[in-house]
Amino acid sequence: MHPVLKRTNTDLPVLLQVTPHGWVQARNSILTCAVNSLCHENVKPFERAVATDQLYSLVSPSFVSPLLFANNLLAYSVTRSKLALNINGKLHPAGGHSTVRNWLNSLTMTVPHFPSGDLLTAIDNDQVLIKK
């Protein structure tokens, strides 16, 4: 299996660099030729990438496409819908709600060290917190 296919969906910098055209060009040349020969000349690169990933998922049912996983992340950021992610995950090798949530939970931020003496705490007594 191609090294990009192994753990790409968990690597944020690689996800940010994935493009439909580049993704299709980096695939197996025989598979790319088959998809290109089946498509019209006006088929968009994203649609070609989806077709290629569908064929990869036939060989490996647990395959999660980085391109479609990124699409699922975008759908989750807009809808926050478990159902939408699970439907998309059933139709495409994009992973479902649990895959997206596990990936989001695994993201860690490195919290920078806060230098002492750079924070001033103030309380505004005139601020209205509750208006009755």
PDB file of C-alpha atoms in Angstrom:
ATOM      1  CA  MET A   1       0.000   0.000   0.000  1.00  0.00           C
ATOM      2  CA  HIS A   2       1.175   3.521  -0.756  1.00  0.00           C
ATOM      3  CA  PRO A   3       2.766   5.232   2.305  1.00  0.00           C
ATOM      4  CA  VAL A   4       0.361   8.160   2.052  1.00  0.00           C
ATOM      5  CA  LEU A   5      -2.592   5.801   2.484  1.00  0.00           C
ATOM      6  CA  LYS A   6      -1.434   4.331   5.799  1.00  0.00           C
ATOM      7  CA  ARG A   7      -2.002   7.018   8.432  1.00  0.00           C
ATOM      8  CA  THR A   8      -2.646  10.157   6.440  1.00  0.00           C
ATOM      9  CA  ASN A   9      -6.018  10.915   7.957  1.00  0.00           C
ATOM     10  CA  THR A  10      -4.441  11.398  11.389  1.00  0.00           C
ATOM     11  CA  ASP A  11      -1.719  13.752  10.212  1.00  0.00           C
ATOM     12  CA  LEU A  12      -2.968  17.356  10.187  1.00  0.00           C
ATOM     13  CA  PRO A  13      -0.163  18.894   8.049  1.00  0.00           C
ATOM     14  CA  VAL A  14      -0.734  16.291   5.338  1.00  0.00           C
ATOM     15  CA  LEU A  15      -4.500  16.879   5.446  1.00  0.00           C
ATOM     16  CA  LEU A  16      -3.914  20.562   4.850  1.00  0.00           C
ATOM     17  CA  GLN A  17      -1.823  19.811   1.752  1.00  0.00           C
ATOM     18  CA  VAL A  18      -4.156  17.295   0.076  1.00  0.00           C
ATOM     19  CA  THR A  19      -5.690  18.519  -3.168  1.00  0.00           C
ATOM     20  CA  PRO A  20      -7.973  16.492  -5.469  1.00  0.00           C
ATOM     21  CA  HIS A  21      -5.705  16.829  -8.495  1.00  0.00           C
ATOM     22  CA  GLY A  22      -2.543  15.950  -6.577  1.00  0.00           C
ATOM     23  CA  TRP A  23      -4.280  13.069  -4.818  1.00  0.00           C
ATOM     24  CA  VAL A  24      -5.355  11.455  -8.097  1.00  0.00           C
ATOM     25  CA  GLN A  25      -1.941  11.969  -9.701  1.00  0.00           C
ATOM     26  CA  ALA A  26      -0.192  10.290  -6.743  1.00  0.00           C
ATOM     27  CA  ARG A  27      -2.281   7.102  -7.046  1.00  0.00           C
ATOM     28  CA  ASN A  28      -1.513   3.945  -8.951  1.00  0.00           C
ATOM     29  CA  SER A  29      -1.062   4.857 -12.620  1.00  0.00           C
ATOM     30  CA  ILE A  30      -3.203   1.945 -13.852  1.00  0.00           C
ATOM     31  CA  LEU A  31      -6.050   2.939 -11.549  1.00  0.00           C
ATOM     32  CA  THR A  32      -5.675   6.599 -12.544  1.00  0.00           C
ATOM     33  CA  CYS A  33      -5.830   5.674 -16.248  1.00  0.00           C
ATOM     34  CA  ALA A  34      -8.928   3.544 -15.644  1.00  0.00           C
ATOM     35  CA  VAL A  35     -10.721   6.354 -13.816  1.00  0.00           C
ATOM     36  CA  ASN A  36      -9.681   8.928 -16.424  1.00  0.00           C
ATOM     37  CA  SER A  37     -10.860   6.710 -19.279  1.00  0.00           C
ATOM     38  CA  LEU A  38     -14.259   6.241 -17.634  1.00  0.00           C
ATOM     39  CA  CYS A  39     -14.756   9.967 -17.000  1.00  0.00           C
ATOM     40  CA  HIS A  40     -15.838  12.686 -19.407  1.00  0.00           C
ATOM     41  CA  GLU A  41     -13.432  15.522 -20.066  1.00  0.00           C
ATOM     42  CA  ASN A  42     -15.576  17.886 -17.975  1.00  0.00           C
ATOM     43  CA  VAL A  43     -15.490  15.768 -14.777  1.00  0.00           C
ATOM     44  CA  LYS A  44     -14.033  17.754 -11.893  1.00  0.00           C
ATOM     45  CA  PRO A  45     -10.802  16.629 -10.152  1.00  0.00           C
ATOM     46  CA  PHE A  46     -12.682  16.106  -6.871  1.00  0.00           C
ATOM     47  CA  GLU A  47     -15.099  13.711  -8.578  1.00  0.00           C
ATOM     48  CA  ARG A  48     -12.156  11.784 -10.071  1.00  0.00           C
ATOM     49  CA  ALA A  49     -10.555  11.602  -6.630  1.00  0.00           C
ATOM     50  CA  VAL A  50     -13.802  10.283  -5.124  1.00  0.00           C
ATOM     51  CA  ALA A  51     -14.029   7.608  -7.825  1.00  0.00           C
ATOM     52  CA  THR A  52     -10.418   6.598  -7.185  1.00  0.00           C
ATOM     53  CA  ASP A  53     -10.993   6.400  -3.450  1.00  0.00           C
ATOM     54  CA  GLN A  54     -14.132   4.317  -3.952  1.00  0.00           C
ATOM     55  CA  LEU A  55     -12.038   1.787  -5.867  1.00  0.00           C
ATOM     56  CA  TYR A  56      -9.410   1.765  -3.117  1.00  0.00           C
ATOM     57  CA  SER A  57     -12.143   1.131  -0.537  1.00  0.00           C
ATOM     58  CA  LEU A  58     -13.296  -1.934  -2.491  1.00  0.00           C
ATOM     59  CA  VAL A  59      -9.892  -3.511  -1.913  1.00  0.00           C
ATOM     60  CA  SER A  60      -9.556  -2.328   1.684  1.00  0.00           C
ATOM     61  CA  PRO A  61     -12.941  -1.702   3.374  1.00  0.00           C
ATOM     62  CA  SER A  62     -11.283  -0.015   6.369  1.00  0.00           C
ATOM     63  CA  PHE A  63      -9.545   2.541   4.124  1.00  0.00           C
ATOM     64  CA  VAL A  64     -10.267   6.157   5.051  1.00  0.00           C
ATOM     65  CA  SER A  65      -9.424   8.623   2.313  1.00  0.00           C
ATOM     66  CA  PRO A  66      -7.615  11.743   3.544  1.00  0.00           C
ATOM     67  CA  LEU A  67      -9.435  13.853   0.970  1.00  0.00           C
ATOM     68  CA  LEU A  68     -12.878  12.569   1.932  1.00  0.00           C
ATOM     69  CA  PHE A  69     -11.993  12.607   5.623  1.00  0.00           C
ATOM     70  CA  ALA A  70     -11.158  16.305   5.258  1.00  0.00           C
ATOM     71  CA  ASN A  71     -14.514  16.707   3.523  1.00  0.00           C
ATOM     72  CA  ASN A  72     -16.186  15.009   6.497  1.00  0.00           C
ATOM     73  CA  LEU A  73     -14.351  17.351   8.885  1.00  0.00           C
ATOM     74  CA  LEU A  74     -15.703  20.289   6.927  1.00  0.00           C
ATOM     75  CA  ALA A  75     -19.224  18.848   7.021  1.00  0.00           C
ATOM     76  CA  TYR A  76     -18.930  18.352  10.786  1.00  0.00           C
ATOM     77  CA  SER A  77     -17.723  21.909  11.316  1.00  0.00           C
ATOM     78  CA  VAL A  78     -20.789  23.221   9.479  1.00  0.00           C
ATOM     79  CA  THR A  79     -23.531  20.821  10.605  1.00  0.00           C
ATOM     80  CA  ARG A  80     -22.344  19.238  13.888  1.00  0.00           C
ATOM     81  CA  SER A  81     -24.569  16.378  12.770  1.00  0.00           C
ATOM     82  CA  LYS A  82     -23.768  12.800  13.722  1.00  0.00           C
ATOM     83  CA  LEU A  83     -26.258  11.549  11.139  1.00  0.00           C
ATOM     84  CA  ALA A  84     -24.680  13.545   8.296  1.00  0.00           C
ATOM     85  CA  LEU A  85     -21.221  12.155   9.092  1.00  0.00           C
ATOM     86  CA  ASN A  86     -22.457   8.586   9.363  1.00  0.00           C
ATOM     87  CA  ILE A  87     -24.342   8.835   6.062  1.00  0.00           C
ATOM     88  CA  ASN A  88     -21.287  10.296   4.341  1.00  0.00           C
ATOM     89  CA  GLY A  89     -19.118   7.604   5.947  1.00  0.00           C
ATOM     90  CA  LYS A  90     -21.386   4.869   4.577  1.00  0.00           C
ATOM     91  CA  LEU A  91     -21.420   6.341   1.061  1.00  0.00           C
ATOM     92  CA  HIS A  92     -17.710   7.180   0.854  1.00  0.00           C
ATOM     93  CA  PRO A  93     -14.506   6.019   2.548  1.00  0.00           C
ATOM     94  CA  ALA A  94     -14.555   9.133   4.731  1.00  0.00           C
ATOM     95  CA  GLY A  95     -14.990   7.671   8.210  1.00  0.00           C
ATOM     96  CA  GLY A  96     -18.056   8.234  10.324  1.00  0.00           C
ATOM     97  CA  HIS A  97     -18.906  10.297  13.373  1.00  0.00           C
ATOM     98  CA  SER A  98     -16.794   8.194  15.738  1.00  0.00           C
ATOM     99  CA  THR A  99     -13.759   8.477  13.440  1.00  0.00           C
ATOM    100  CA  VAL A 100     -14.088  12.261  13.256  1.00  0.00           C
ATOM    101  CA  ARG A 101     -14.686  12.640  17.020  1.00  0.00           C
ATOM    102  CA  ASN A 102     -11.733  10.368  17.876  1.00  0.00           C
ATOM    103  CA  TRP A 103      -9.496  12.336  15.526  1.00  0.00           C
ATOM    104  CA  LEU A 104     -10.625  15.666  16.982  1.00  0.00           C
ATOM    105  CA  ASN A 105     -10.129  14.375  20.527  1.00  0.00           C
ATOM    106  CA  SER A 106      -6.629  13.196  19.681  1.00  0.00           C
ATOM    107  CA  LEU A 107      -5.537  16.661  18.588  1.00  0.00           C
ATOM    108  CA  THR A 108      -3.405  18.209  21.276  1.00  0.00           C
ATOM    109  CA  MET A 109      -2.328  21.750  21.558  1.00  0.00           C
ATOM    110  CA  THR A 110       1.023  22.682  22.983  1.00  0.00           C
ATOM    111  CA  VAL A 111       0.208  25.359  25.475  1.00  0.00           C
ATOM    112  CA  PRO A 112       2.943  27.978  25.524  1.00  0.00           C
ATOM    113  CA  HIS A 113       4.556  28.833  28.831  1.00  0.00           C
ATOM    114  CA  PHE A 114       3.023  31.984  30.265  1.00  0.00           C
ATOM    115  CA  PRO A 115       5.730  34.332  31.560  1.00  0.00           C
ATOM    116  CA  SER A 116       5.188  35.556  35.086  1.00  0.00           C
ATOM    117  CA  GLY A 117       4.465  39.237  35.579  1.00  0.00           C
ATOM    118  CA  ASP A 118       2.739  39.643  32.208  1.00  0.00           C
ATOM    119  CA  LEU A 119      -0.814  39.350  33.488  1.00  0.00           C
ATOM    120  CA  LEU A 120      -2.870  41.976  35.211  1.00  0.00           C
ATOM    121  CA  THR A 121      -6.166  40.826  36.673  1.00  0.00           C
ATOM    122  CA  ALA A 122      -8.831  43.501  37.032  1.00  0.00           C
ATOM    123  CA  ILE A 123     -12.464  43.421  38.070  1.00  0.00           C
ATOM    124  CA  ASP A 124     -14.934  46.005  36.844  1.00  0.00           C
ATOM    125  CA  ASN A 125     -17.429  46.531  39.657  1.00  0.00           C
ATOM    126  CA  ASP A 126     -19.688  48.651  37.462  1.00  0.00           C
ATOM    127  CA  GLN A 127     -20.341  45.836  34.977  1.00  0.00           C
ATOM    128  CA  VAL A 128     -23.933  44.602  35.001  1.00  0.00           C
ATOM    129  CA  LEU A 129     -23.974  40.814  35.098  1.00  0.00           C
ATOM    130  CA  ILE A 130     -27.694  40.179  35.477  1.00  0.00           C
ATOM    131  CA  LYS A 131     -30.384  42.656  34.585  1.00  0.00           C
ATOM    132  CA  LYS A 132     -33.779  42.083  36.147  1.00  0.00           C
TER     133      LYS A 132
END
